[in-house]
Amino acid sequence: RYRMQNRPEQPTIQIAYWDIRGLIGANLLLAEYLGLPYERVRYQVGPPPELSRDAWLKVKPTLGLQYPNLPYLIDGDLKITQSNAIMRHLARKGNLLGDTPEE
């Protein structure tokens, strides 16, 4: 099993998305599987019919993301947006990518 156990204490990763499962679900499952310490940041959507995005729009310019979008991951100095890029980063951290194309 690839679970990251018996490793020195790692800083907490920040994983953010709307307060729904959506695109971030698989990323959260992988972080849990690997035992990675993470903080889930949830942005609230306003009530219908407006569905205000103000909670996200207030924070968006302050995060220093190259491509400010949801979902995003902050791992130390590394800041990633896009769910597939986040998945690859988590898989790399957990040594799940393999050493050859066949793996």
PDB file of C-alpha atoms in Angstrom:
ATOM      1  CA  ARG A   1       0.000   0.000   0.000  1.00  0.00           C
ATOM      2  CA  TYR A   2       1.244   3.475  -0.837  1.00  0.00           C
ATOM      3  CA  ARG A   3      -0.148   5.290   2.213  1.00  0.00           C
ATOM      4  CA  MET A   4       2.326   7.903   3.416  1.00  0.00           C
ATOM      5  CA  GLN A   5       3.019   6.689   6.946  1.00  0.00           C
ATOM      6  CA  ASN A   6       6.046   7.095   9.196  1.00  0.00           C
ATOM      7  CA  ARG A   7       7.160  10.251   7.437  1.00  0.00           C
ATOM      8  CA  PRO A   8       8.343  13.403   9.170  1.00  0.00           C
ATOM      9  CA  GLU A   9       5.548  15.857   9.939  1.00  0.00           C
ATOM     10  CA  GLN A  10       4.497  17.554   6.725  1.00  0.00           C
ATOM     11  CA  PRO A  11       3.024  21.014   6.409  1.00  0.00           C
ATOM     12  CA  THR A  12      -0.669  21.102   5.709  1.00  0.00           C
ATOM     13  CA  ILE A  13      -1.751  21.355   2.090  1.00  0.00           C
ATOM     14  CA  GLN A  14      -4.605  23.716   1.289  1.00  0.00           C
ATOM     15  CA  ILE A  15      -7.202  22.379  -1.171  1.00  0.00           C
ATOM     16  CA  ALA A  16      -9.999  24.773  -2.135  1.00  0.00           C
ATOM     17  CA  TYR A  17     -13.222  24.605  -4.107  1.00  0.00           C
ATOM     18  CA  TRP A  18     -16.863  25.563  -3.885  1.00  0.00           C
ATOM     19  CA  ASP A  19     -18.790  24.020  -1.011  1.00  0.00           C
ATOM     20  CA  ILE A  20     -19.801  21.075  -3.218  1.00  0.00           C
ATOM     21  CA  ARG A  21     -18.064  17.850  -4.271  1.00  0.00           C
ATOM     22  CA  GLY A  22     -17.763  18.703  -7.971  1.00  0.00           C
ATOM     23  CA  LEU A  23     -14.311  18.673  -9.543  1.00  0.00           C
ATOM     24  CA  ILE A  24     -12.415  18.376  -6.252  1.00  0.00           C
ATOM     25  CA  GLY A  25     -13.891  15.046  -5.132  1.00  0.00           C
ATOM     26  CA  ALA A  26     -11.212  12.792  -6.631  1.00  0.00           C
ATOM     27  CA  ASN A  27      -8.431  15.049  -5.310  1.00  0.00           C
ATOM     28  CA  LEU A  28      -9.798  14.828  -1.772  1.00  0.00           C
ATOM     29  CA  LEU A  29     -10.122  11.047  -2.026  1.00  0.00           C
ATOM     30  CA  LEU A  30      -6.495  10.747  -3.142  1.00  0.00           C
ATOM     31  CA  ALA A  31      -5.257  13.040  -0.351  1.00  0.00           C
ATOM     32  CA  GLU A  32      -7.173  10.892   2.163  1.00  0.00           C
ATOM     33  CA  TYR A  33      -5.854   7.644   0.650  1.00  0.00           C
ATOM     34  CA  LEU A  34      -2.282   8.912   0.908  1.00  0.00           C
ATOM     35  CA  GLY A  35      -2.793  10.194   4.440  1.00  0.00           C
ATOM     36  CA  LEU A  36      -1.687  13.688   3.454  1.00  0.00           C
ATOM     37  CA  PRO A  37      -2.481  16.429   5.958  1.00  0.00           C
ATOM     38  CA  TYR A  38      -4.708  18.954   4.207  1.00  0.00           C
ATOM     39  CA  GLU A  39      -7.070  21.775   4.954  1.00  0.00           C
ATOM     40  CA  ARG A  40     -10.275  21.932   2.922  1.00  0.00           C
ATOM     41  CA  VAL A  41     -11.172  25.516   2.030  1.00  0.00           C
ATOM     42  CA  ARG A  42     -14.818  25.869   1.005  1.00  0.00           C
ATOM     43  CA  TYR A  43     -16.217  28.887  -0.790  1.00  0.00           C
ATOM     44  CA  GLN A  44     -19.941  29.459  -0.352  1.00  0.00           C
ATOM     45  CA  VAL A  45     -22.198  30.208  -3.298  1.00  0.00           C
ATOM     46  CA  GLY A  46     -25.015  32.664  -2.654  1.00  0.00           C
ATOM     47  CA  PRO A  47     -28.660  31.634  -2.887  1.00  0.00           C
ATOM     48  CA  PRO A  48     -30.499  31.337  -6.199  1.00  0.00           C
ATOM     49  CA  PRO A  49     -31.312  32.860  -8.549  1.00  0.00           C
ATOM     50  CA  GLU A  50     -28.169  35.057  -8.300  1.00  0.00           C
ATOM     51  CA  LEU A  51     -25.752  32.352  -7.017  1.00  0.00           C
ATOM     52  CA  SER A  52     -23.312  35.032  -5.880  1.00  0.00           C
ATOM     53  CA  ARG A  53     -19.610  34.190  -6.121  1.00  0.00           C
ATOM     54  CA  ASP A  54     -18.569  37.058  -3.839  1.00  0.00           C
ATOM     55  CA  ALA A  55     -16.898  34.793  -1.258  1.00  0.00           C
ATOM     56  CA  TRP A  56     -14.430  33.588  -3.929  1.00  0.00           C
ATOM     57  CA  LEU A  57     -14.085  36.880  -5.789  1.00  0.00           C
ATOM     58  CA  LYS A  58     -12.995  38.719  -2.618  1.00  0.00           C
ATOM     59  CA  VAL A  59     -10.131  36.285  -1.979  1.00  0.00           C
ATOM     60  CA  LYS A  60      -9.145  35.451  -5.567  1.00  0.00           C
ATOM     61  CA  PRO A  61      -6.702  38.367  -6.204  1.00  0.00           C
ATOM     62  CA  THR A  62      -4.936  37.910  -2.837  1.00  0.00           C
ATOM     63  CA  LEU A  63      -3.744  34.303  -3.269  1.00  0.00           C
ATOM     64  CA  GLY A  64      -0.937  34.826  -5.780  1.00  0.00           C
ATOM     65  CA  LEU A  65      -2.223  32.112  -8.129  1.00  0.00           C
ATOM     66  CA  GLN A  66      -0.790  32.278 -11.654  1.00  0.00           C
ATOM     67  CA  TYR A  67      -4.163  31.188 -13.070  1.00  0.00           C
ATOM     68  CA  PRO A  68      -6.656  32.112 -10.326  1.00  0.00           C
ATOM     69  CA  ASN A  69      -9.411  29.550 -10.556  1.00  0.00           C
ATOM     70  CA  LEU A  70     -11.151  26.875  -8.530  1.00  0.00           C
ATOM     71  CA  PRO A  71     -10.128  24.281  -7.562  1.00  0.00           C
ATOM     72  CA  TYR A  72      -6.695  25.263  -6.294  1.00  0.00           C
ATOM     73  CA  LEU A  73      -4.013  23.652  -4.158  1.00  0.00           C
ATOM     74  CA  ILE A  74      -1.345  25.418  -2.127  1.00  0.00           C
ATOM     75  CA  ASP A  75       1.507  23.208  -0.918  1.00  0.00           C
ATOM     76  CA  GLY A  76       4.190  25.413   0.615  1.00  0.00           C
ATOM     77  CA  ASP A  77       5.412  27.702  -2.171  1.00  0.00           C
ATOM     78  CA  LEU A  78       3.701  25.618  -4.871  1.00  0.00           C
ATOM     79  CA  LYS A  79       0.337  26.926  -6.065  1.00  0.00           C
ATOM     80  CA  ILE A  80      -1.655  24.879  -8.591  1.00  0.00           C
ATOM     81  CA  THR A  81      -5.065  25.308 -10.187  1.00  0.00           C
ATOM     82  CA  GLN A  82      -6.954  22.752 -12.308  1.00  0.00           C
ATOM     83  CA  SER A  83      -8.147  19.463 -10.887  1.00  0.00           C
ATOM     84  CA  ASN A  84      -6.016  17.182 -13.108  1.00  0.00           C
ATOM     85  CA  ALA A  85      -2.828  19.109 -12.291  1.00  0.00           C
ATOM     86  CA  ILE A  86      -3.702  18.840  -8.607  1.00  0.00           C
ATOM     87  CA  MET A  87      -4.252  15.095  -9.006  1.00  0.00           C
ATOM     88  CA  ARG A  88      -0.823  14.652 -10.623  1.00  0.00           C
ATOM     89  CA  HIS A  89       0.859  16.644  -7.857  1.00  0.00           C
ATOM     90  CA  LEU A  90      -0.780  14.545  -5.149  1.00  0.00           C
ATOM     91  CA  ALA A  91       0.075  11.317  -6.991  1.00  0.00           C
ATOM     92  CA  ARG A  92       3.701  12.456  -7.321  1.00  0.00           C
ATOM     93  CA  LYS A  93       3.839  13.230  -3.588  1.00  0.00           C
ATOM     94  CA  GLY A  94       2.522   9.746  -2.859  1.00  0.00           C
ATOM     95  CA  ASN A  95       4.925   8.035  -5.283  1.00  0.00           C
ATOM     96  CA  LEU A  96       2.032   6.747  -7.400  1.00  0.00           C
ATOM     97  CA  LEU A  97       3.216   7.897 -10.845  1.00  0.00           C
ATOM     98  CA  GLY A  98       5.662   5.067 -11.447  1.00  0.00           C
ATOM     99  CA  ASP A  99       9.150   5.209 -12.938  1.00  0.00           C
ATOM    100  CA  THR A 100       8.369   4.071 -16.471  1.00  0.00           C
ATOM    101  CA  PRO A 101       5.516   4.683 -18.925  1.00  0.00           C
ATOM    102  CA  GLU A 102       4.367   1.090 -18.368  1.00  0.00           C
ATOM    103  CA  GLU A 103       3.991   1.658 -14.647  1.00  0.00           C
TER     104      GLU A 103
END
